[in-house]
């Protein structure tokens, strides 16, 4: 039996929030459906944030409604939220899982959500209590877990203590986000090993951006440390409008290929994934595409032909 690694495609949220072109609700649903058709086990389908702050994510309630109405769409869908209002909107839209953002720096907390790190922690605790009553899963993501574009390097001990606090409080998953793609595999290994040792791997995940071409190396380092959940983005879409310098997430195209070649089970059909990746490029006009894509497409074509 192959060991399983769970990939969450965050392209429809992390990717589309930062594109020059704003997609229609129908286009967003088309992209999500293509990613789901490739067998990606979880998708972050949008966010409930101020539409003035992030115009591309307006109408995420309509995305949820369209997915609900599609009988063939069965993929667990996640909504990112920055605050309590976001939680209420996500719940009312029928979300069964939310990603609430925590911070390893005050600079990022202020820029992203106009609150302090400790405010974000207090609100997350409240959301955890509400979500238990509402039967909603909570993924707590620590933004700038390695370095902040405003406050510099993050303190690994602080990150560990925030992570422990929220795992102990009942968060279903705890994700370390390298929001600006500043980490390196050694840093990733040290932090993830410490967390896996304290908590075991089942609830832990990592979210890497490929700003400096270290995304895949960071995934590998985390896999070696025992992490079995990763966020990645179809065709490498991504970036945070509030974190200067952040580019796309590590591409699902590349992560899925690497993990499968290493012998892990991801549930993903690489051929169908390439179709979703092509669609992301067509719809946005700017998605970089995974580094492996040209090779993969040629290889898969030869297998079919
Ligand atoms: N969803 C939709 N609207 C929201 C909201 C949410 N989660 N939270 C607040 N708002 C609305 C308020 O109702 C208010 O609307 P109004 O002006 O029509 O009355 C407006 O946004 C401002 O509210 P306020 O509480 O003063 O927020 P703010 O201006 O300080 O902005 C956030 C704070 C969190 C709402 C905003 O910065 C935001 O949405 N950030 C998103 C960041 C993001 O998505 N980052 C990328 C992913 S990590
Ligand atoms: Zn991100």
Short mmCIF file of C-alpha atoms and ligand atoms in Angstrom, two decimals:
data_model
loop_
_atom_site.label_atom_id
_atom_site.label_comp_id
_atom_site.label_asym_id
_atom_site.label_seq_id
_atom_site.Cartn_x
_atom_site.Cartn_y
_atom_site.Cartn_z
CA UNK A 1 0.00 0.00 0.00
CA UNK A 2 1.33 3.38 -0.98
CA UNK A 3 1.46 6.08 1.66
CA UNK A 4 -0.98 8.92 1.01
CA UNK A 5 -0.20 12.63 0.79
CA UNK A 6 -3.12 15.05 0.68
CA UNK A 7 -2.81 18.00 -1.68
CA UNK A 8 -5.10 21.00 -1.34
CA UNK A 9 -5.22 23.09 -4.49
CA UNK A 10 -5.41 26.73 -3.40
CA UNK A 11 -5.24 28.18 -6.92
CA UNK A 12 -8.89 29.23 -7.07
CA UNK A 13 -8.24 31.40 -3.97
CA UNK A 14 -4.54 32.18 -3.51
CA UNK A 15 -4.03 32.19 -7.27
CA UNK A 16 -7.00 34.11 -8.53
CA UNK A 17 -6.94 36.75 -5.76
CA UNK A 18 -3.81 38.22 -7.26
CA UNK A 19 -4.38 38.12 -11.02
CA UNK A 20 -4.70 41.25 -13.11
CA UNK A 21 -7.75 39.67 -14.72
CA UNK A 22 -10.82 39.04 -12.56
CA UNK A 23 -12.62 35.84 -13.54
CA UNK A 24 -16.41 35.53 -13.63
CA UNK A 25 -18.17 33.20 -11.21
CA UNK A 26 -18.73 30.75 -14.10
CA UNK A 27 -15.02 30.77 -14.98
CA UNK A 28 -14.03 30.24 -11.33
CA UNK A 29 -16.44 27.29 -11.10
CA UNK A 30 -15.12 25.89 -14.39
CA UNK A 31 -11.55 25.97 -13.06
CA UNK A 32 -12.53 24.41 -9.71
CA UNK A 33 -14.46 21.67 -11.51
CA UNK A 34 -11.46 20.88 -13.72
CA UNK A 35 -9.17 20.60 -10.68
CA UNK A 36 -11.73 18.34 -8.97
CA UNK A 37 -12.02 16.20 -12.12
CA UNK A 38 -8.28 15.53 -11.88
CA UNK A 39 -8.86 13.95 -8.46
CA UNK A 40 -7.32 16.67 -6.28
CA UNK A 41 -8.73 15.71 -2.87
CA UNK A 42 -9.32 19.22 -1.43
CA UNK A 43 -9.75 22.64 -3.04
CA UNK A 44 -9.70 26.11 -1.49
CA UNK A 45 -12.44 27.53 -3.68
CA UNK A 46 -12.43 31.16 -2.58
CA UNK A 47 -12.42 33.55 0.34
CA UNK A 48 -14.93 35.59 2.29
CA UNK A 49 -13.01 38.84 2.57
CA UNK A 50 -13.83 42.47 1.92
CA UNK A 51 -14.63 42.74 -1.80
CA UNK A 52 -13.01 46.16 -1.68
CA UNK A 53 -9.76 44.61 -0.40
CA UNK A 54 -9.80 41.68 -2.85
CA UNK A 55 -12.23 42.29 -5.74
CA UNK A 56 -11.39 38.96 -7.42
CA UNK A 57 -12.94 37.03 -4.52
CA UNK A 58 -16.31 38.82 -4.58
CA UNK A 59 -19.18 36.37 -5.06
CA UNK A 60 -17.59 33.36 -3.34
CA UNK A 61 -21.07 32.57 -1.97
CA UNK A 62 -22.20 32.12 -5.58
CA UNK A 63 -19.24 29.81 -6.24
CA UNK A 64 -20.37 27.64 -3.31
CA UNK A 65 -23.96 27.66 -4.56
CA UNK A 66 -22.90 26.60 -8.07
CA UNK A 67 -20.71 23.78 -6.72
CA UNK A 68 -23.53 22.60 -4.44
CA UNK A 69 -25.90 22.51 -7.40
CA UNK A 70 -23.52 20.29 -9.37
CA UNK A 71 -24.33 16.67 -8.45
CA UNK A 72 -21.01 15.36 -9.81
CA UNK A 73 -18.90 17.74 -7.69
CA UNK A 74 -18.03 15.99 -4.44
CA UNK A 75 -14.65 17.51 -3.52
CA UNK A 76 -14.35 18.99 -0.02
CA UNK A 77 -14.31 22.76 -0.55
CA UNK A 78 -12.56 25.19 1.75
CA UNK A 79 -13.09 28.94 2.16
CA UNK A 80 -10.42 31.28 3.49
CA UNK A 81 -11.59 33.79 6.10
CA UNK A 82 -9.78 36.70 7.79
CA UNK A 83 -12.24 37.42 10.61
CA UNK A 84 -15.56 36.59 12.28
CA UNK A 85 -17.61 38.22 9.57
CA UNK A 86 -15.85 35.97 7.06
CA UNK A 87 -16.72 32.95 9.22
CA UNK A 88 -20.40 33.88 9.28
CA UNK A 89 -20.48 34.45 5.52
CA UNK A 90 -18.72 31.12 4.88
CA UNK A 91 -21.08 29.24 7.20
CA UNK A 92 -24.13 30.86 5.58
CA UNK A 93 -22.80 29.88 2.14
CA UNK A 94 -22.64 26.24 3.27
CA UNK A 95 -18.85 25.90 3.67
CA UNK A 96 -17.91 22.75 5.58
CA UNK A 97 -14.29 23.85 6.11
CA UNK A 98 -12.68 27.24 6.64
CA UNK A 99 -9.07 28.38 6.64
CA UNK A 100 -8.58 31.06 9.28
CA UNK A 101 -5.39 33.08 9.06
CA UNK A 102 -3.04 33.47 12.03
CA UNK A 103 0.19 35.46 11.89
CA UNK A 104 3.79 35.12 13.02
CA UNK A 105 4.24 38.91 12.78
CA UNK A 106 2.22 41.99 13.67
CA UNK A 107 3.26 43.75 10.46
CA UNK A 108 1.54 41.13 8.30
CA UNK A 109 -1.51 40.91 10.58
CA UNK A 110 -2.05 44.65 10.25
CA UNK A 111 -1.50 44.78 6.49
CA UNK A 112 -3.60 41.72 5.73
CA UNK A 113 -6.47 42.01 8.16
CA UNK A 114 -6.11 45.33 10.02
CA UNK A 115 -5.64 43.56 13.34
CA UNK A 116 -2.83 42.48 15.68
CA UNK A 117 -1.42 38.94 15.91
CA UNK A 118 -3.11 38.46 19.26
CA UNK A 119 -6.45 39.76 17.94
CA UNK A 120 -6.21 37.13 15.19
CA UNK A 121 -5.54 34.46 17.84
CA UNK A 122 -8.49 35.56 19.97
CA UNK A 123 -10.83 35.59 16.96
CA UNK A 124 -9.58 32.17 15.85
CA UNK A 125 -10.32 30.73 19.30
CA UNK A 126 -13.84 32.09 19.04
CA UNK A 127 -14.25 30.70 15.53
CA UNK A 128 -13.05 27.29 16.74
CA UNK A 129 -15.82 27.23 19.36
CA UNK A 130 -18.49 28.32 16.87
CA UNK A 131 -17.26 25.89 14.23
CA UNK A 132 -17.48 22.93 16.62
CA UNK A 133 -21.16 23.77 17.19
CA UNK A 134 -21.76 24.32 13.48
CA UNK A 135 -19.94 21.14 12.39
CA UNK A 136 -17.40 23.08 10.35
CA UNK A 137 -13.74 22.08 10.08
CA UNK A 138 -11.14 24.74 10.90
CA UNK A 139 -7.75 24.88 9.24
CA UNK A 140 -5.52 27.34 11.10
CA UNK A 141 -2.86 28.73 8.78
CA UNK A 142 0.06 30.65 10.21
CA UNK A 143 0.96 33.31 7.64
CA UNK A 144 4.59 34.45 7.32
CA UNK A 145 5.69 31.40 9.35
CA UNK A 146 9.27 31.84 8.10
CA UNK A 147 9.70 35.52 7.26
CA UNK A 148 7.59 38.66 6.97
CA UNK A 149 8.04 41.31 4.27
CA UNK A 150 7.47 44.01 6.91
CA UNK A 151 9.00 42.64 10.15
CA UNK A 152 11.78 40.36 8.84
CA UNK A 153 12.56 36.77 9.91
CA UNK A 154 9.88 35.10 12.04
CA UNK A 155 10.79 33.49 15.36
CA UNK A 156 10.53 29.68 15.00
CA UNK A 157 9.78 29.32 18.72
CA UNK A 158 6.88 31.74 18.37
CA UNK A 159 5.57 29.79 15.37
CA UNK A 160 5.83 26.55 17.35
CA UNK A 161 3.98 28.03 20.29
CA UNK A 162 1.15 29.40 18.10
CA UNK A 163 0.92 26.03 16.33
CA UNK A 164 0.76 24.10 19.62
CA UNK A 165 -1.85 26.46 21.06
CA UNK A 166 -4.22 25.90 18.13
CA UNK A 167 -3.66 22.16 17.78
CA UNK A 168 -4.38 21.83 21.50
CA UNK A 169 -7.48 24.02 21.09
CA UNK A 170 -8.89 21.60 18.52
CA UNK A 171 -7.96 23.01 15.10
CA UNK A 172 -8.51 20.24 12.55
CA UNK A 173 -5.37 21.20 10.66
CA UNK A 174 -2.46 23.52 11.28
CA UNK A 175 -0.66 24.85 8.21
CA UNK A 176 2.65 26.70 8.09
CA UNK A 177 2.55 29.23 5.27
CA UNK A 178 5.66 30.60 3.63
CA UNK A 179 3.64 33.54 2.36
CA UNK A 180 6.47 35.24 0.47
CA UNK A 181 8.51 32.18 -0.49
CA UNK A 182 11.45 33.12 1.67
CA UNK A 183 12.21 29.82 3.39
CA UNK A 184 14.85 27.26 2.53
CA UNK A 185 14.78 23.46 2.94
CA UNK A 186 17.00 23.49 6.02
CA UNK A 187 14.74 25.97 7.84
CA UNK A 188 11.69 23.97 6.77
CA UNK A 189 13.22 20.70 7.98
CA UNK A 190 14.09 22.07 11.42
CA UNK A 191 10.66 23.63 12.03
CA UNK A 192 8.58 20.77 10.64
CA UNK A 193 10.64 18.11 12.46
CA UNK A 194 10.06 19.92 15.75
CA UNK A 195 6.31 20.14 15.14
CA UNK A 196 5.99 16.54 13.94
CA UNK A 197 7.86 15.41 17.04
CA UNK A 198 5.51 17.36 19.33
CA UNK A 199 2.20 16.67 17.62
CA UNK A 200 2.58 13.84 15.11
CA UNK A 201 2.04 14.53 11.41
CA UNK A 202 -1.70 13.96 10.95
CA UNK A 203 -2.87 17.56 11.43
CA UNK A 204 0.15 19.39 10.06
CA UNK A 205 0.48 20.90 6.60
CA UNK A 206 2.74 23.26 4.64
CA UNK A 207 2.03 26.02 2.12
CA UNK A 208 4.94 27.17 0.00
CA UNK A 209 5.36 29.91 -2.57
CA UNK A 210 7.91 29.42 -5.31
CA UNK A 211 9.24 32.98 -5.35
CA UNK A 212 12.88 31.88 -5.28
CA UNK A 213 12.59 28.46 -6.95
CA UNK A 214 12.77 26.63 -3.61
CA UNK A 215 9.13 25.57 -3.46
CA UNK A 216 9.65 21.97 -4.47
CA UNK A 217 12.83 21.61 -2.39
CA UNK A 218 10.84 22.87 0.59
CA UNK A 219 8.07 20.35 -0.07
CA UNK A 220 10.71 17.61 -0.16
CA UNK A 221 12.26 18.76 3.12
CA UNK A 222 8.84 18.77 4.78
CA UNK A 223 8.02 15.30 3.39
CA UNK A 224 11.29 14.01 4.85
CA UNK A 225 10.27 15.49 8.21
CA UNK A 226 6.97 13.59 8.03
CA UNK A 227 4.52 16.22 6.70
CA UNK A 228 1.76 14.62 4.62
CA UNK A 229 -0.42 17.63 3.69
CA UNK A 230 0.52 20.33 1.20
CA UNK A 231 -1.12 23.35 -0.36
CA UNK A 232 -0.19 24.03 -3.97
CA UNK A 233 -1.71 25.86 -6.85
CA UNK A 234 -2.77 24.74 -10.30
CA UNK A 235 -0.28 26.01 -12.91
CA UNK A 236 1.62 27.84 -10.14
CA UNK A 237 -0.95 30.60 -9.87
CA UNK A 238 -0.71 32.72 -6.79
CA UNK A 239 0.63 35.47 -4.62
CA UNK A 240 -0.67 37.71 -1.89
CA UNK A 241 -1.76 41.24 -2.80
CA UNK A 242 -0.72 42.38 0.72
CA UNK A 243 2.72 40.73 0.81
CA UNK A 244 5.12 42.53 -1.52
CA UNK A 245 7.35 40.20 -3.49
CA UNK A 246 5.23 37.08 -3.15
CA UNK A 247 4.83 35.15 -6.39
CA UNK A 248 2.82 32.02 -7.16
CA UNK A 249 2.43 28.97 -5.00
CA UNK A 250 4.47 25.92 -5.81
CA UNK A 251 2.58 24.37 -8.76
CA UNK A 252 0.26 21.42 -8.12
CA UNK A 253 1.53 20.13 -11.48
CA UNK A 254 5.06 19.78 -10.05
CA UNK A 255 4.17 18.68 -6.51
CA UNK A 256 1.83 15.91 -7.69
CA UNK A 257 4.37 14.64 -10.22
CA UNK A 258 7.23 14.62 -7.71
CA UNK A 259 5.24 12.91 -4.95
CA UNK A 260 3.87 10.26 -7.30
CA UNK A 261 7.34 9.54 -8.70
CA UNK A 262 8.58 9.22 -5.11
CA UNK A 263 5.96 6.50 -4.58
CA UNK A 264 3.26 8.39 -2.69
CA UNK A 265 -0.45 8.13 -3.47
CA UNK A 266 -2.07 11.50 -4.21
CA UNK A 267 -5.27 10.37 -5.95
CA UNK A 268 -4.44 12.75 -8.80
CA UNK A 269 -4.64 11.86 -12.50
CA UNK A 270 -1.75 13.80 -14.03
CA UNK A 271 -3.30 13.85 -17.49
CA UNK A 272 -6.50 15.46 -16.21
CA UNK A 273 -4.39 17.78 -14.06
CA UNK A 274 -2.63 19.05 -17.19
CA UNK A 275 -6.06 19.86 -18.65
CA UNK A 276 -6.88 21.90 -15.53
CA UNK A 277 -3.47 23.58 -15.76
CA UNK A 278 -4.08 24.50 -19.41
CA UNK A 279 -7.46 25.91 -18.43
CA UNK A 280 -5.86 28.03 -15.66
CA UNK A 281 -3.44 29.44 -18.23
CA UNK A 282 -6.19 30.12 -20.76
CA UNK A 283 -8.52 31.76 -18.25
CA UNK A 284 -5.97 34.00 -16.56
CA UNK A 285 -3.48 34.57 -19.38
CA UNK A 286 -0.75 34.86 -16.72
CA UNK A 287 -0.47 31.50 -14.93
CA UNK A 288 3.16 30.41 -15.26
CA UNK A 289 2.38 26.67 -15.52
CA UNK A 290 4.37 24.07 -13.61
CA UNK A 291 8.03 23.60 -14.52
CA UNK A 292 7.29 19.95 -15.27
CA UNK A 293 4.38 20.64 -17.57
CA UNK A 294 6.02 20.54 -20.99
CA UNK A 295 7.79 17.29 -20.14
CA UNK A 296 4.69 15.77 -18.55
CA UNK A 297 2.49 16.60 -21.51
CA UNK A 298 4.98 15.07 -23.95
CA UNK A 299 5.42 12.00 -21.77
CA UNK A 300 1.68 11.45 -21.31
CA UNK A 301 1.05 11.92 -25.05
CA UNK A 302 3.63 9.20 -25.82
CA UNK A 303 1.94 6.82 -23.36
CA UNK A 304 -1.43 7.35 -25.05
CA UNK A 305 -0.06 7.26 -28.61
N1 LIG B 1 -16.05 39.68 4.17
C1 LIG B 1 -16.70 40.68 3.52
N2 LIG B 1 -16.74 41.94 3.98
C2 LIG B 1 -16.10 42.19 5.14
C3 LIG B 1 -15.44 41.22 5.86
C4 LIG B 1 -15.41 39.91 5.33
N3 LIG B 1 -14.77 38.91 5.94
N4 LIG B 1 -14.92 41.77 6.97
C5 LIG B 1 -15.26 43.06 6.96
N5 LIG B 1 -15.97 43.33 5.85
C6 LIG B 1 -16.54 44.61 5.42
C7 LIG B 1 -17.23 45.35 6.54
O1 LIG B 1 -18.57 44.93 6.66
C8 LIG B 1 -17.14 46.78 6.07
O2 LIG B 1 -18.09 47.00 5.04
P1 LIG B 1 -18.77 48.44 4.84
O3 LIG B 1 -17.64 49.39 4.61
O4 LIG B 1 -19.62 48.23 3.64
O5 LIG B 1 -19.52 48.67 6.10
C9 LIG B 1 -15.77 46.82 5.40
O6 LIG B 1 -15.46 45.47 5.04
C10 LIG B 1 -14.68 47.34 6.32
O7 LIG B 1 -14.75 46.64 7.53
P2 LIG B 1 -13.63 46.77 8.66
O8 LIG B 1 -13.98 45.87 9.78
O9 LIG B 1 -13.41 48.24 8.97
O10 LIG B 1 -12.41 46.14 7.94
P3 LIG B 1 -11.09 46.79 7.38
O11 LIG B 1 -11.34 47.85 6.39
O12 LIG B 1 -10.24 47.12 8.53
O13 LIG B 1 -10.50 45.53 6.59
C11 LIG B 1 -10.54 43.14 6.34
C12 LIG B 1 -10.26 44.32 7.25
C13 LIG B 1 -10.03 41.90 7.04
C14 LIG B 1 -12.02 43.05 6.09
C15 LIG B 1 -9.84 43.35 4.98
O14 LIG B 1 -8.53 43.79 5.19
C16 LIG B 1 -9.81 42.09 4.17
O15 LIG B 1 -10.82 41.58 3.70
N6 LIG B 1 -8.63 41.52 3.95
C17 LIG B 1 -8.50 40.31 3.17
C18 LIG B 1 -7.11 39.93 3.11
C19 LIG B 1 -6.88 38.77 2.21
O16 LIG B 1 -7.75 38.18 1.61
N7 LIG B 1 -5.61 38.42 2.11
C20 LIG B 1 -5.16 37.36 1.31
C21 LIG B 1 -5.31 36.03 1.94
S1 LIG B 1 -4.39 35.74 3.40
ZN1 LIG B 2 -0.23 31.70 -0.08
#
